[in-house]
Amino acid sequence: MFLQLQQMPFHRNAKARELESSRRLDRAVSLLDRVLPVETFKVAVLYVSDGQTSEIQILGNSYGSPGYSRFLSQIGETVMLKELEGGTYSAGLDRSADGLDGEYSIFWQNEITQLMFHVATLMPTRADDPALTGKKRHIGNDYVHIVWNDADNTYDRDTVTGQFNFVAIVISSLDSEYYKVNIDRLDSVKVVGPVVDSQVIHVDQLAPLVRQTALNYCLACYERL
């Protein structure tokens, strides 16, 4: 409870007001400790292989290139979903032993923020789900998509459709050490950083810079709503 209260903007002249007891108040107080005392975000991660242009092809990937795998290991920590503690943001991913959304995901946090990635390659591709709705229900509802593009063609933000999908941060390899990052966003979403469109970044700085840019664009998308 104290973690929640410390973030409230109390005015120096504000006076406490006693609330009248009610079932609604009792329920709200009982749920207070279940509300995470940090900001929470979710971001999609997609891998595009050479020659892939359709949503089904991209969502159907279950692995990526060595560069993509290295990027995943650097952008966050690999966590086992069924072992996530109650105070960890799961972004709607199934934590049960059934593993409906896969066994693992990528997670990052600091003192005030928790970020869960919806990584398409870590989610199961099931034969009984040819439309890949299991992956789409998460990724299609994310404001920001990080796209690792190993294809020769330019990635179109509208390739993977959804109700949101306002920003695509597209990473393309120039060589083994340098990558070009393009930002494809709705005009109504303001430009943020630290990565700007068509910026070339060394591999050592790629993951932290892209992660921070994704977080900043999540905030920019919230402002748009």
mmCIF file of C-alpha atoms in Angstrom:
data_model
loop_
_atom_site.group_PDB
_atom_site.id
_atom_site.type_symbol
_atom_site.label_atom_id
_atom_site.label_comp_id
_atom_site.label_asym_id
_atom_site.label_seq_id
_atom_site.Cartn_x
_atom_site.Cartn_y
_atom_site.Cartn_z
ATOM 1 C CA MET A 1 0.000 0.000 0.000
ATOM 2 C CA PHE A 2 2.802 2.429 0.866
ATOM 3 C CA LEU A 3 4.331 1.858 -2.592
ATOM 4 C CA GLN A 4 1.049 3.035 -4.077
ATOM 5 C CA LEU A 5 0.624 6.041 -1.789
ATOM 6 C CA GLN A 6 4.148 7.365 -2.316
ATOM 7 C CA GLN A 7 3.334 8.100 -5.955
ATOM 8 C CA MET A 8 0.234 10.180 -5.175
ATOM 9 C CA PRO A 9 0.716 13.967 -5.633
ATOM 10 C CA PHE A 10 -0.270 15.189 -2.157
ATOM 11 C CA HIS A 11 -0.498 18.975 -1.865
ATOM 12 C CA ARG A 12 1.113 20.488 1.239
ATOM 13 C CA ASN A 13 -2.193 22.089 2.259
ATOM 14 C CA ALA A 14 -4.319 19.061 1.471
ATOM 15 C CA LYS A 15 -6.409 17.635 4.285
ATOM 16 C CA ALA A 16 -7.267 13.982 4.730
ATOM 17 C CA ARG A 17 -10.933 13.116 4.330
ATOM 18 C CA GLU A 18 -12.472 10.102 5.942
ATOM 19 C CA LEU A 19 -14.289 7.886 3.484
ATOM 20 C CA GLU A 20 -17.613 6.332 4.288
ATOM 21 C CA SER A 21 -17.501 2.585 4.611
ATOM 22 C CA SER A 22 -19.130 0.700 1.744
ATOM 23 C CA ARG A 23 -18.829 -2.577 -0.104
ATOM 24 C CA ARG A 24 -17.268 -0.737 -3.045
ATOM 25 C CA LEU A 25 -14.632 0.875 -0.814
ATOM 26 C CA ASP A 26 -13.868 -2.421 0.936
ATOM 27 C CA ARG A 27 -13.361 -4.123 -2.418
ATOM 28 C CA ALA A 28 -11.103 -1.330 -3.691
ATOM 29 C CA VAL A 29 -8.924 -1.494 -0.574
ATOM 30 C CA SER A 30 -8.686 -5.279 -0.770
ATOM 31 C CA LEU A 31 -7.390 -5.017 -4.352
ATOM 32 C CA LEU A 32 -4.924 -2.195 -3.712
ATOM 33 C CA ASP A 33 -1.941 -4.445 -3.048
ATOM 34 C CA ARG A 34 -2.602 -6.273 -6.307
ATOM 35 C CA VAL A 35 -2.064 -3.133 -8.375
ATOM 36 C CA LEU A 36 1.549 -2.875 -9.506
ATOM 37 C CA PRO A 37 3.276 0.239 -8.077
ATOM 38 C CA VAL A 38 5.186 0.789 -11.317
ATOM 39 C CA GLU A 39 4.382 1.838 -14.874
ATOM 40 C CA THR A 40 3.732 -1.138 -17.134
ATOM 41 C CA PHE A 41 4.183 -1.421 -20.896
ATOM 42 C CA LYS A 42 3.891 -4.058 -23.597
ATOM 43 C CA VAL A 43 5.666 -4.075 -26.958
ATOM 44 C CA ALA A 44 5.490 -6.548 -29.834
ATOM 45 C CA VAL A 45 8.603 -8.073 -31.394
ATOM 46 C CA LEU A 46 8.411 -9.523 -34.919
ATOM 47 C CA TYR A 47 10.944 -11.288 -37.104
ATOM 48 C CA VAL A 48 10.772 -10.985 -40.903
ATOM 49 C CA SER A 49 12.781 -13.485 -42.946
ATOM 50 C CA ASP A 50 13.930 -12.996 -46.522
ATOM 51 C CA GLY A 51 11.023 -13.102 -48.966
ATOM 52 C CA GLN A 52 8.309 -12.775 -46.333
ATOM 53 C CA THR A 53 5.637 -10.168 -47.031
ATOM 54 C CA SER A 54 2.409 -11.443 -45.437
ATOM 55 C CA GLU A 55 1.080 -11.388 -41.898
ATOM 56 C CA ILE A 56 0.763 -15.190 -41.745
ATOM 57 C CA GLN A 57 4.346 -15.715 -42.889
ATOM 58 C CA ILE A 58 5.729 -13.279 -40.322
ATOM 59 C CA LEU A 59 3.616 -14.392 -37.375
ATOM 60 C CA GLY A 60 4.349 -18.025 -38.272
ATOM 61 C CA ASN A 61 8.086 -17.697 -37.621
ATOM 62 C CA SER A 62 9.299 -19.747 -34.670
ATOM 63 C CA TYR A 63 12.944 -18.662 -34.829
ATOM 64 C CA GLY A 64 15.108 -15.963 -36.379
ATOM 65 C CA SER A 65 18.643 -15.208 -37.484
ATOM 66 C CA PRO A 66 21.659 -15.152 -35.121
ATOM 67 C CA GLY A 67 21.557 -11.348 -35.091
ATOM 68 C CA TYR A 68 17.897 -11.391 -34.080
ATOM 69 C CA SER A 69 18.563 -13.931 -31.322
ATOM 70 C CA ARG A 70 21.401 -11.790 -29.988
ATOM 71 C CA PHE A 71 19.124 -8.746 -29.999
ATOM 72 C CA LEU A 72 16.487 -10.627 -27.964
ATOM 73 C CA SER A 73 19.093 -11.620 -25.382
ATOM 74 C CA GLN A 74 20.159 -7.982 -25.025
ATOM 75 C CA ILE A 75 16.795 -6.235 -24.982
ATOM 76 C CA GLY A 76 15.616 -7.984 -21.833
ATOM 77 C CA GLU A 77 15.731 -11.068 -19.664
ATOM 78 C CA THR A 78 14.327 -14.418 -20.757
ATOM 79 C CA VAL A 79 11.665 -15.421 -18.230
ATOM 80 C CA MET A 80 9.591 -18.574 -17.790
ATOM 81 C CA LEU A 81 5.960 -17.455 -17.849
ATOM 82 C CA LYS A 82 4.616 -20.026 -15.394
ATOM 83 C CA GLU A 83 7.221 -18.943 -12.811
ATOM 84 C CA LEU A 84 6.420 -15.217 -12.915
ATOM 85 C CA GLU A 85 5.696 -13.807 -9.475
ATOM 86 C CA GLY A 86 2.504 -11.951 -8.688
ATOM 87 C CA GLY A 87 4.220 -8.566 -8.778
ATOM 88 C CA THR A 88 5.482 -9.079 -12.321
ATOM 89 C CA TYR A 89 3.555 -7.661 -15.276
ATOM 90 C CA SER A 90 2.651 -10.415 -17.742
ATOM 91 C CA ALA A 91 0.916 -8.230 -20.383
ATOM 92 C CA GLY A 92 -1.885 -10.776 -20.669
ATOM 93 C CA LEU A 93 0.388 -13.739 -21.442
ATOM 94 C CA ASP A 94 -0.796 -17.056 -20.052
ATOM 95 C CA ARG A 95 1.085 -17.944 -16.859
ATOM 96 C CA SER A 96 -0.523 -21.331 -16.350
ATOM 97 C CA ALA A 97 1.158 -24.695 -16.833
ATOM 98 C CA ASP A 98 -0.848 -25.041 -20.069
ATOM 99 C CA GLY A 99 1.536 -22.616 -21.759
ATOM 100 C CA LEU A 100 -1.048 -21.276 -24.191
ATOM 101 C CA ASP A 101 1.241 -18.358 -25.101
ATOM 102 C CA GLY A 102 4.461 -20.321 -24.954
ATOM 103 C CA GLU A 103 6.893 -21.245 -22.222
ATOM 104 C CA TYR A 104 9.133 -18.173 -22.290
ATOM 105 C CA SER A 105 9.049 -14.453 -23.012
ATOM 106 C CA ILE A 106 11.357 -11.428 -22.765
ATOM 107 C CA PHE A 107 10.979 -9.045 -19.823
ATOM 108 C CA TRP A 108 12.757 -5.867 -18.686
ATOM 109 C CA GLN A 109 12.380 -3.706 -15.611
ATOM 110 C CA ASN A 110 13.929 -0.952 -13.554
ATOM 111 C CA GLU A 111 12.835 0.736 -10.322
ATOM 112 C CA ILE A 112 9.748 2.404 -11.846
ATOM 113 C CA THR A 113 8.991 0.475 -15.049
ATOM 114 C CA GLN A 114 8.105 -3.040 -16.161
ATOM 115 C CA LEU A 115 8.094 -3.956 -19.843
ATOM 116 C CA MET A 116 6.882 -7.275 -21.225
ATOM 117 C CA PHE A 117 7.566 -8.106 -24.853
ATOM 118 C CA HIS A 118 5.094 -10.052 -26.979
ATOM 119 C CA VAL A 119 7.667 -11.989 -29.003
ATOM 120 C CA ALA A 120 6.021 -13.749 -31.951
ATOM 121 C CA THR A 121 8.820 -16.310 -32.350
ATOM 122 C CA LEU A 122 8.455 -17.401 -28.712
ATOM 123 C CA MET A 123 4.708 -17.960 -28.997
ATOM 124 C CA PRO A 124 3.499 -21.366 -30.232
ATOM 125 C CA THR A 125 2.491 -21.836 -33.863
ATOM 126 C CA ARG A 126 -0.327 -24.369 -33.668
ATOM 127 C CA ALA A 127 -1.673 -26.497 -36.486
ATOM 128 C CA ASP A 128 -5.212 -26.016 -35.140
ATOM 129 C CA ASP A 129 -4.832 -22.225 -35.403
ATOM 130 C CA PRO A 130 -3.982 -21.532 -39.073
ATOM 131 C CA ALA A 131 -4.919 -17.854 -38.736
ATOM 132 C CA LEU A 132 -2.517 -17.548 -35.780
ATOM 133 C CA THR A 133 -5.146 -15.798 -33.689
ATOM 134 C CA GLY A 134 -3.316 -16.879 -30.526
ATOM 135 C CA LYS A 135 -0.386 -14.633 -31.454
ATOM 136 C CA LYS A 136 -2.505 -11.976 -33.114
ATOM 137 C CA ARG A 137 -4.668 -11.302 -30.054
ATOM 138 C CA HIS A 138 -1.595 -10.020 -28.233
ATOM 139 C CA ILE A 139 0.457 -8.446 -31.009
ATOM 140 C CA GLY A 140 -2.527 -6.840 -32.733
ATOM 141 C CA ASN A 141 -3.301 -4.903 -29.552
ATOM 142 C CA ASP A 142 0.173 -3.453 -29.054
ATOM 143 C CA TYR A 143 0.813 0.199 -29.881
ATOM 144 C CA VAL A 144 4.474 -0.327 -30.730
ATOM 145 C CA HIS A 145 6.051 -3.098 -32.821
ATOM 146 C CA ILE A 146 9.782 -3.756 -32.981
ATOM 147 C CA VAL A 147 10.465 -5.449 -36.312
ATOM 148 C CA TRP A 148 13.725 -7.250 -37.094
ATOM 149 C CA ASN A 149 13.732 -7.165 -40.883
ATOM 150 C CA ASP A 150 16.059 -9.631 -42.620
ATOM 151 C CA ALA A 151 14.131 -9.280 -45.885
ATOM 152 C CA ASP A 152 15.346 -7.188 -48.811
ATOM 153 C CA ASN A 153 12.038 -5.370 -49.114
ATOM 154 C CA THR A 154 10.937 -2.441 -46.951
ATOM 155 C CA TYR A 155 8.624 -3.447 -44.114
ATOM 156 C CA ASP A 156 5.131 -1.950 -44.199
ATOM 157 C CA ARG A 157 3.670 -1.122 -40.777
ATOM 158 C CA ASP A 158 0.239 -2.297 -41.954
ATOM 159 C CA THR A 159 1.496 -5.811 -42.795
ATOM 160 C CA VAL A 160 0.484 -7.107 -39.366
ATOM 161 C CA THR A 161 -2.908 -5.546 -38.819
ATOM 162 C CA GLY A 162 -4.529 -4.689 -35.531
ATOM 163 C CA GLN A 163 -6.679 -2.224 -33.675
ATOM 164 C CA PHE A 164 -3.612 -0.253 -32.637
ATOM 165 C CA ASN A 165 -0.130 -0.807 -34.198
ATOM 166 C CA PHE A 166 0.629 2.915 -34.301
ATOM 167 C CA VAL A 167 4.429 2.665 -34.490
ATOM 168 C CA ALA A 168 6.861 0.232 -36.125
ATOM 169 C CA ILE A 169 10.543 0.401 -35.180
ATOM 170 C CA VAL A 170 12.210 -1.483 -38.029
ATOM 171 C CA ILE A 171 15.763 -2.818 -37.682
ATOM 172 C CA SER A 172 17.763 -3.804 -40.783
ATOM 173 C CA SER A 173 21.329 -5.066 -40.886
ATOM 174 C CA LEU A 174 23.996 -3.111 -42.769
ATOM 175 C CA ASP A 175 26.797 -5.482 -41.745
ATOM 176 C CA SER A 176 27.738 -7.536 -38.692
ATOM 177 C CA GLU A 177 28.284 -4.437 -36.540
ATOM 178 C CA TYR A 178 25.959 -1.696 -37.797
ATOM 179 C CA TYR A 179 22.195 -1.578 -38.147
ATOM 180 C CA LYS A 180 19.792 0.929 -39.656
ATOM 181 C CA VAL A 181 16.665 1.744 -37.684
ATOM 182 C CA ASN A 182 13.597 3.214 -39.379
ATOM 183 C CA ILE A 183 10.571 4.607 -37.551
ATOM 184 C CA ASP A 184 7.205 4.171 -39.279
ATOM 185 C CA ARG A 185 4.476 5.920 -37.266
ATOM 186 C CA LEU A 186 1.047 7.418 -37.615
ATOM 187 C CA ASP A 187 1.191 11.137 -38.294
ATOM 188 C CA SER A 188 -0.830 11.743 -35.128
ATOM 189 C CA VAL A 189 1.934 10.205 -32.966
ATOM 190 C CA LYS A 190 4.598 12.759 -32.104
ATOM 191 C CA VAL A 191 8.262 12.110 -32.848
ATOM 192 C CA VAL A 192 10.299 10.964 -29.843
ATOM 193 C CA GLY A 193 13.788 9.538 -29.346
ATOM 194 C CA PRO A 194 16.417 8.602 -28.589
ATOM 195 C CA VAL A 195 16.412 6.818 -31.970
ATOM 196 C CA VAL A 196 15.256 8.893 -34.925
ATOM 197 C CA ASP A 197 14.256 7.718 -38.377
ATOM 198 C CA SER A 198 17.009 6.242 -40.579
ATOM 199 C CA GLN A 199 19.569 6.285 -37.783
ATOM 200 C CA VAL A 200 22.579 3.948 -37.999
ATOM 201 C CA ILE A 201 23.505 2.315 -34.682
ATOM 202 C CA HIS A 202 26.356 0.074 -33.565
ATOM 203 C CA VAL A 203 25.320 -3.362 -32.320
ATOM 204 C CA ASP A 204 26.577 -2.623 -28.789
ATOM 205 C CA GLN A 205 24.077 0.236 -28.384
ATOM 206 C CA LEU A 206 21.253 -1.188 -30.488
ATOM 207 C CA ALA A 207 19.170 -3.038 -27.891
ATOM 208 C CA PRO A 208 19.087 -0.393 -25.118
ATOM 209 C CA LEU A 209 18.433 2.451 -27.556
ATOM 210 C CA VAL A 210 15.623 0.603 -29.354
ATOM 211 C CA ARG A 211 14.074 -0.461 -26.038
ATOM 212 C CA GLN A 212 14.041 3.113 -24.711
ATOM 213 C CA THR A 213 12.631 4.387 -27.994
ATOM 214 C CA ALA A 214 9.856 1.793 -27.824
ATOM 215 C CA LEU A 215 8.991 2.883 -24.273
ATOM 216 C CA ASN A 216 8.927 6.538 -25.286
ATOM 217 C CA TYR A 217 6.652 5.781 -28.231
ATOM 218 C CA CYS A 218 4.311 3.870 -25.938
ATOM 219 C CA LEU A 219 3.952 7.059 -23.911
ATOM 220 C CA ALA A 220 3.481 9.103 -27.086
ATOM 221 C CA CYS A 221 0.697 6.736 -28.173
ATOM 222 C CA TYR A 222 -1.030 7.131 -24.791
ATOM 223 C CA GLU A 223 -0.993 10.904 -25.266
ATOM 224 C CA ARG A 224 -2.651 10.456 -28.662
ATOM 225 C CA LEU A 225 -5.679 8.659 -27.214
#
